[in-house]
Amino acid sequence: MADRSYQPLAMIAFDGAEITLIERGISQGWLPNLARLLDGGDLLRIRSESDVMVGAVWPGFYTGKLPPEHGISGVLQWRADTMRHERPDDQDWIDTAPFYRKFGPDGPRVLAIDAPFAPSAKPFGGTEVISWNAHATRGRRGTWPQDLAAELRNRHGRPEMRDEIYGPQTAAGLLKLRDQLVASARQQSALACDLARNTRWDLLLLGFGAVHRAGHKLQMPVILRRPSNDPALSEALPEVYRACDRAIGEVVAALPKDCRVILFSLNGMVPNTSKHFLLPEMLRRVLENDTSDTSDAPSPAPALLPRLRHAVPLEWRSALKEHLPVALKDGLGRYWRRAEATDWSKVRAFRLVGSDFEGQIRINLRGREREGIVAPGEEFEALCSKIATGLPTFVDAASGAQLIKAVVRSSDLWPEIRDRADLPDLLVQWSDSPPLSLNCITSAGFGAFRNFWQSMPPDGRSGHHQPVGWAFCAGHGAATGGAAGSVQDLTATVFAHFGLPAPDGLRGAPLDALLEPTRTL
């Protein structure tokens, strides 16, 4: 690295922190460090693509581009050439490298710690810790330099963040999760302070993932496999927020006095309205013109392998899976979700499993998919229209409430972009009604069926993302005047801070409210 001098910049991601809870915690005094750092100013609203493709948000920050340009839409991504879902962590397939790896020898020195949804650590002229205490993970847990991982374990212990337990838990299990997330925030603070003091850096990009996990699992009312009235559950989510507030205060105190500090979250977390687990049956009925009424049918008897799987407690299965290689975990996930067909010659359209919120649908298109059967042009257009008009006809049989707000063609989004990456063909946007207590689903044209999950959605998530995030520059009380920015604007702000030219294709513009002169914190 050259000896060019840069004013240090710390970008601290309070990942998934809901703006209404942040504002409440600041005004009510239970987030004192954020209140002190905000210094009476306003939170700048950040608009993300979470309402369209939640998996595209962090790649938008890393690239400064829109989803049709960077092409990443989930933790598992469909590959038409292999006819399977794969993790978008391969540089030869999709350019996943974050902007900070491309600064070059004269650019700012980088210390990146748990940047959410970052790809696996690769050699570059900085220091990187990947998937250590992050919730949103894409790359394998590791570091650059590689030997740093062993040093961190020796100094700080093994990472406190565990793999998410995918399913409804008990009250005791969720309170144990609360304690793990509080410990994760505490460990993240110690690790970040250690590296910030002992590593040469100009840009610190630091993620706190505890609130993200808590927002999914501890949002009230929580999803439980056995009822509980434990009052501690209602305070579990705020307690994790408070732990992260303490941790952020400790990290900021350890930074250089002339460091600009920007705190941000790219999206928020509200009660979960996703009904993605119902999409396979809805889509099957539309494709097959199935008008049967199976709402009174008993639950189907599971096959032998699922019976054996469910005989093992959920927590045991999760603990075992955590020690498996990432490729094997992904393979198991694809298998249990029936992600790939055994005979593609009979499949015209199928659900993608890369997102756990919006529904993603792909047409098995001839000439694009290796085993495509749907002809481009008229047949493709007719099938897209059939699905887009058929899916919204499904409603809650008891109330008549809509389950689907809209089915959108990805090609209709960001129409100004001509050279488009490979995205899902159709995106299902769910209505605002919760999936809890949904018993029977019916459609005037495609029959009716039972919701076998009812009050226990299979992922056990009571919270999910909404598209409004926030940001502020610590140490001054600049008013934003109600202004808003985009995810890509935050990327542009980093380049503007360092006086660097924006890379070709960067969609954002610097946010002046985050570039005010800093004061001693």
Short mmCIF file of N, CA and C in Angstrom, two decimals, residues 379-479:
data_model
loop_
_atom_site.label_atom_id
_atom_site.label_comp_id
_atom_site.label_asym_id
_atom_site.label_seq_id
_atom_site.Cartn_x
_atom_site.Cartn_y
_atom_site.Cartn_z
N GLU A 379 -45.24 -18.69 -26.07
CA GLU A 379 -45.51 -19.68 -25.03
C GLU A 379 -45.00 -19.19 -23.67
N PHE A 380 -43.82 -18.59 -23.66
CA PHE A 380 -43.26 -18.04 -22.42
C PHE A 380 -44.17 -16.96 -21.86
N GLU A 381 -44.59 -16.03 -22.71
CA GLU A 381 -45.43 -14.92 -22.26
C GLU A 381 -46.77 -15.44 -21.73
N ALA A 382 -47.35 -16.40 -22.39
CA ALA A 382 -48.64 -16.93 -21.95
C ALA A 382 -48.52 -17.62 -20.59
N LEU A 383 -47.43 -18.36 -20.40
CA LEU A 383 -47.25 -19.05 -19.12
C LEU A 383 -47.02 -18.05 -17.99
N CYS A 384 -46.20 -17.03 -18.23
CA CYS A 384 -46.00 -16.00 -17.21
C CYS A 384 -47.32 -15.34 -16.84
N SER A 385 -48.13 -15.03 -17.84
CA SER A 385 -49.42 -14.38 -17.57
C SER A 385 -50.35 -15.31 -16.80
N LYS A 386 -50.37 -16.58 -17.15
CA LYS A 386 -51.22 -17.54 -16.45
C LYS A 386 -50.86 -17.61 -14.96
N ILE A 387 -49.57 -17.66 -14.67
CA ILE A 387 -49.13 -17.73 -13.28
C ILE A 387 -49.42 -16.42 -12.56
N ALA A 388 -49.12 -15.30 -13.22
CA ALA A 388 -49.27 -13.99 -12.59
C ALA A 388 -50.72 -13.66 -12.29
N THR A 389 -51.64 -14.17 -13.08
CA THR A 389 -53.06 -13.91 -12.81
C THR A 389 -53.68 -14.99 -11.94
N GLY A 390 -53.13 -16.20 -11.97
CA GLY A 390 -53.71 -17.31 -11.21
C GLY A 390 -53.36 -17.29 -9.74
N LEU A 391 -52.11 -16.99 -9.41
CA LEU A 391 -51.70 -17.05 -8.00
C LEU A 391 -52.48 -16.09 -7.11
N PRO A 392 -52.74 -14.85 -7.52
CA PRO A 392 -53.46 -13.94 -6.62
C PRO A 392 -54.91 -14.33 -6.36
N THR A 393 -55.44 -15.35 -7.05
CA THR A 393 -56.82 -15.76 -6.78
C THR A 393 -56.94 -16.58 -5.50
N PHE A 394 -55.83 -17.01 -4.92
CA PHE A 394 -55.89 -17.77 -3.68
C PHE A 394 -56.12 -16.82 -2.51
N VAL A 395 -57.09 -17.19 -1.66
CA VAL A 395 -57.45 -16.35 -0.51
C VAL A 395 -57.62 -17.24 0.71
N ASP A 396 -57.70 -16.60 1.86
CA ASP A 396 -58.04 -17.28 3.11
C ASP A 396 -59.52 -17.67 3.03
N ALA A 397 -59.78 -18.97 3.12
CA ALA A 397 -61.17 -19.44 2.96
C ALA A 397 -62.08 -18.89 4.04
N ALA A 398 -61.57 -18.65 5.24
CA ALA A 398 -62.40 -18.19 6.35
C ALA A 398 -62.78 -16.73 6.22
N SER A 399 -61.84 -15.89 5.81
CA SER A 399 -62.07 -14.45 5.81
C SER A 399 -62.19 -13.85 4.42
N GLY A 400 -61.71 -14.58 3.42
CA GLY A 400 -61.67 -14.03 2.07
C GLY A 400 -60.50 -13.09 1.84
N ALA A 401 -59.61 -12.97 2.84
CA ALA A 401 -58.48 -12.04 2.72
C ALA A 401 -57.49 -12.53 1.68
N GLN A 402 -56.96 -11.58 0.93
CA GLN A 402 -55.95 -11.89 -0.07
C GLN A 402 -54.70 -12.42 0.60
N LEU A 403 -54.05 -13.37 -0.05
CA LEU A 403 -52.76 -13.89 0.43
C LEU A 403 -51.59 -13.29 -0.34
N ILE A 404 -51.86 -12.89 -1.57
CA ILE A 404 -50.81 -12.36 -2.45
C ILE A 404 -51.20 -10.95 -2.89
N LYS A 405 -50.28 -10.03 -2.68
CA LYS A 405 -50.52 -8.64 -3.08
C LYS A 405 -50.35 -8.47 -4.59
N ALA A 406 -49.29 -9.06 -5.14
CA ALA A 406 -49.01 -8.92 -6.57
C ALA A 406 -48.01 -9.98 -6.99
N VAL A 407 -48.04 -10.31 -8.26
CA VAL A 407 -47.00 -11.13 -8.89
C VAL A 407 -46.37 -10.26 -9.97
N VAL A 408 -45.08 -10.00 -9.84
CA VAL A 408 -44.39 -9.02 -10.67
C VAL A 408 -43.37 -9.72 -11.56
N ARG A 409 -43.29 -9.28 -12.78
CA ARG A 409 -42.22 -9.77 -13.66
C ARG A 409 -40.94 -8.98 -13.36
N SER A 410 -39.87 -9.70 -13.15
CA SER A 410 -38.62 -8.99 -12.86
C SER A 410 -38.19 -8.13 -14.04
N SER A 411 -38.58 -8.51 -15.26
CA SER A 411 -38.21 -7.73 -16.43
C SER A 411 -38.89 -6.37 -16.45
N ASP A 412 -39.98 -6.22 -15.67
CA ASP A 412 -40.68 -4.93 -15.60
C ASP A 412 -40.06 -4.00 -14.56
N LEU A 413 -39.17 -4.52 -13.74
CA LEU A 413 -38.51 -3.70 -12.72
C LEU A 413 -37.22 -3.10 -13.29
N TRP A 414 -36.95 -1.86 -12.93
CA TRP A 414 -35.77 -1.15 -13.42
C TRP A 414 -35.67 -1.27 -14.95
N PRO A 415 -36.68 -0.83 -15.67
CA PRO A 415 -36.71 -1.02 -17.13
C PRO A 415 -35.58 -0.28 -17.86
N GLU A 416 -34.95 0.69 -17.19
CA GLU A 416 -33.87 1.43 -17.86
C GLU A 416 -32.62 0.59 -18.06
N ILE A 417 -32.53 -0.55 -17.40
CA ILE A 417 -31.34 -1.39 -17.50
C ILE A 417 -31.54 -2.38 -18.64
N ARG A 418 -30.69 -2.30 -19.63
CA ARG A 418 -30.84 -3.13 -20.83
C ARG A 418 -30.07 -4.45 -20.71
N ASP A 419 -28.83 -4.39 -20.29
CA ASP A 419 -28.01 -5.59 -20.17
C ASP A 419 -28.27 -6.20 -18.79
N ARG A 420 -29.17 -7.16 -18.73
CA ARG A 420 -29.70 -7.62 -17.46
C ARG A 420 -29.13 -8.97 -17.06
N ALA A 421 -28.85 -9.11 -15.77
CA ALA A 421 -28.39 -10.38 -15.22
C ALA A 421 -29.57 -11.36 -15.13
N ASP A 422 -29.23 -12.60 -14.83
CA ASP A 422 -30.22 -13.68 -14.78
C ASP A 422 -30.93 -13.68 -13.43
N LEU A 423 -32.18 -13.23 -13.38
CA LEU A 423 -32.96 -13.14 -12.15
C LEU A 423 -34.18 -14.06 -12.25
N PRO A 424 -34.90 -14.27 -11.15
CA PRO A 424 -36.18 -14.99 -11.25
C PRO A 424 -37.09 -14.31 -12.26
N ASP A 425 -37.90 -15.10 -12.95
CA ASP A 425 -38.82 -14.50 -13.93
C ASP A 425 -39.98 -13.79 -13.27
N LEU A 426 -40.51 -14.38 -12.17
CA LEU A 426 -41.65 -13.81 -11.47
C LEU A 426 -41.35 -13.70 -9.99
N LEU A 427 -41.84 -12.64 -9.39
CA LEU A 427 -41.65 -12.39 -7.96
C LEU A 427 -43.01 -12.26 -7.30
N VAL A 428 -43.23 -13.03 -6.26
CA VAL A 428 -44.51 -13.04 -5.55
C VAL A 428 -44.39 -12.15 -4.32
N GLN A 429 -45.21 -11.13 -4.27
CA GLN A 429 -45.23 -10.21 -3.12
C GLN A 429 -46.46 -10.55 -2.27
N TRP A 430 -46.21 -10.88 -1.02
CA TRP A 430 -47.29 -11.36 -0.15
C TRP A 430 -48.11 -10.20 0.41
N SER A 431 -49.35 -10.48 0.73
CA SER A 431 -50.20 -9.49 1.38
C SER A 431 -49.70 -9.24 2.80
N ASP A 432 -50.25 -8.21 3.44
CA ASP A 432 -49.80 -7.83 4.78
C ASP A 432 -50.41 -8.69 5.88
N SER A 433 -51.25 -9.62 5.54
CA SER A 433 -51.86 -10.47 6.56
C SER A 433 -50.86 -11.52 7.03
N PRO A 434 -50.83 -11.84 8.33
CA PRO A 434 -49.87 -12.83 8.83
C PRO A 434 -50.29 -14.24 8.43
N PRO A 435 -49.32 -15.17 8.39
CA PRO A 435 -49.66 -16.55 8.04
C PRO A 435 -50.23 -17.35 9.20
N LEU A 436 -50.21 -16.79 10.41
CA LEU A 436 -50.66 -17.52 11.59
C LEU A 436 -52.16 -17.81 11.50
N SER A 437 -52.55 -18.99 11.96
CA SER A 437 -53.95 -19.42 12.03
C SER A 437 -54.64 -19.48 10.68
N LEU A 438 -53.87 -19.55 9.63
CA LEU A 438 -54.43 -19.70 8.29
C LEU A 438 -54.72 -21.18 8.07
N ASN A 439 -55.99 -21.55 8.01
CA ASN A 439 -56.37 -22.96 8.01
C ASN A 439 -56.56 -23.52 6.60
N CYS A 440 -57.35 -22.84 5.81
CA CYS A 440 -57.69 -23.36 4.48
C CYS A 440 -57.49 -22.26 3.44
N ILE A 441 -56.93 -22.63 2.31
CA ILE A 441 -56.68 -21.71 1.21
C ILE A 441 -57.56 -22.12 0.04
N THR A 442 -58.22 -21.15 -0.57
CA THR A 442 -59.14 -21.48 -1.65
C THR A 442 -58.98 -20.51 -2.80
N SER A 443 -59.34 -20.99 -4.00
CA SER A 443 -59.29 -20.17 -5.21
C SER A 443 -60.52 -20.49 -6.05
N ALA A 444 -61.12 -19.49 -6.65
CA ALA A 444 -62.29 -19.72 -7.50
C ALA A 444 -61.96 -20.59 -8.70
N GLY A 445 -60.71 -20.55 -9.14
CA GLY A 445 -60.35 -21.31 -10.33
C GLY A 445 -59.48 -22.52 -10.09
N PHE A 446 -58.90 -22.64 -8.86
CA PHE A 446 -57.91 -23.69 -8.65
C PHE A 446 -58.13 -24.45 -7.34
N GLY A 447 -59.37 -24.59 -6.93
CA GLY A 447 -59.71 -25.46 -5.82
C GLY A 447 -59.32 -24.93 -4.47
N ALA A 448 -59.14 -25.87 -3.53
CA ALA A 448 -58.84 -25.50 -2.14
C ALA A 448 -57.94 -26.57 -1.53
N PHE A 449 -57.15 -26.14 -0.54
CA PHE A 449 -56.29 -27.09 0.16
C PHE A 449 -56.03 -26.60 1.58
N ARG A 450 -55.62 -27.51 2.43
CA ARG A 450 -55.32 -27.19 3.83
C ARG A 450 -53.91 -26.65 3.98
N ASN A 451 -53.76 -25.75 4.95
CA ASN A 451 -52.44 -25.31 5.38
C ASN A 451 -52.03 -26.19 6.55
N PHE A 452 -51.16 -27.14 6.32
CA PHE A 452 -50.81 -28.10 7.35
C PHE A 452 -49.91 -27.50 8.44
N TRP A 453 -49.39 -26.29 8.20
CA TRP A 453 -48.54 -25.65 9.22
C TRP A 453 -49.36 -24.78 10.18
N GLN A 454 -50.39 -24.15 9.69
CA GLN A 454 -51.29 -23.29 10.47
C GLN A 454 -50.52 -22.33 11.39
N SER A 455 -50.57 -22.52 12.70
CA SER A 455 -49.97 -21.55 13.61
C SER A 455 -48.47 -21.74 13.79
N MET A 456 -47.88 -22.68 13.07
CA MET A 456 -46.44 -22.91 13.21
C MET A 456 -45.77 -22.96 11.83
N PRO A 457 -45.57 -21.80 11.17
CA PRO A 457 -44.87 -21.79 9.89
C PRO A 457 -43.54 -22.54 10.02
N PRO A 458 -43.14 -23.25 8.98
CA PRO A 458 -42.02 -24.19 9.13
C PRO A 458 -40.69 -23.55 9.44
N ASP A 459 -40.49 -22.25 9.12
CA ASP A 459 -39.20 -21.65 9.42
C ASP A 459 -39.12 -21.11 10.85
N GLY A 460 -40.25 -21.01 11.56
CA GLY A 460 -40.22 -20.51 12.93
C GLY A 460 -39.91 -19.04 13.06
N ARG A 461 -40.01 -18.31 11.96
CA ARG A 461 -39.66 -16.88 11.98
C ARG A 461 -40.91 -16.03 12.22
N SER A 462 -40.88 -15.25 13.28
CA SER A 462 -41.99 -14.35 13.56
C SER A 462 -41.78 -12.96 12.97
N GLY A 463 -40.56 -12.67 12.52
CA GLY A 463 -40.26 -11.37 11.94
C GLY A 463 -39.59 -11.50 10.59
N HIS A 464 -39.81 -10.49 9.75
CA HIS A 464 -39.11 -10.45 8.47
C HIS A 464 -38.93 -9.02 8.01
N HIS A 465 -38.27 -8.84 6.88
CA HIS A 465 -37.75 -7.52 6.50
C HIS A 465 -38.80 -6.61 5.89
N GLN A 466 -38.63 -5.33 6.16
CA GLN A 466 -39.30 -4.28 5.42
C GLN A 466 -38.21 -3.41 4.79
N PRO A 467 -38.54 -2.63 3.76
CA PRO A 467 -37.48 -2.05 2.92
C PRO A 467 -36.84 -0.77 3.42
N VAL A 468 -37.28 -0.20 4.53
CA VAL A 468 -36.75 1.08 4.97
C VAL A 468 -35.66 0.87 6.01
N GLY A 469 -34.44 1.28 5.68
CA GLY A 469 -33.35 1.28 6.63
C GLY A 469 -33.07 2.70 7.11
N TRP A 470 -31.89 2.91 7.64
CA TRP A 470 -31.56 4.22 8.19
C TRP A 470 -30.05 4.38 8.26
N ALA A 471 -29.61 5.63 8.42
CA ALA A 471 -28.18 5.92 8.57
C ALA A 471 -28.04 7.26 9.27
N PHE A 472 -26.93 7.45 9.95
CA PHE A 472 -26.55 8.77 10.45
C PHE A 472 -25.05 8.81 10.68
N CYS A 473 -24.51 10.02 10.62
CA CYS A 473 -23.09 10.24 10.88
C CYS A 473 -22.94 10.68 12.32
N ALA A 474 -22.20 9.94 13.10
CA ALA A 474 -22.06 10.23 14.52
C ALA A 474 -21.23 11.49 14.75
N GLY A 475 -21.57 12.18 15.83
CA GLY A 475 -20.75 13.30 16.26
C GLY A 475 -21.24 14.65 15.81
N HIS A 476 -22.31 14.70 15.06
CA HIS A 476 -22.91 15.99 14.73
C HIS A 476 -24.42 15.79 14.61
N GLY A 477 -25.14 16.85 14.87
CA GLY A 477 -26.60 16.75 14.87
C GLY A 477 -27.23 17.27 13.61
N ALA A 478 -26.62 16.96 12.48
CA ALA A 478 -27.14 17.49 11.22
C ALA A 478 -28.56 17.02 10.97
N ALA A 479 -29.42 17.93 10.61
CA ALA A 479 -30.79 17.57 10.26
C ALA A 479 -30.84 17.10 8.81
#
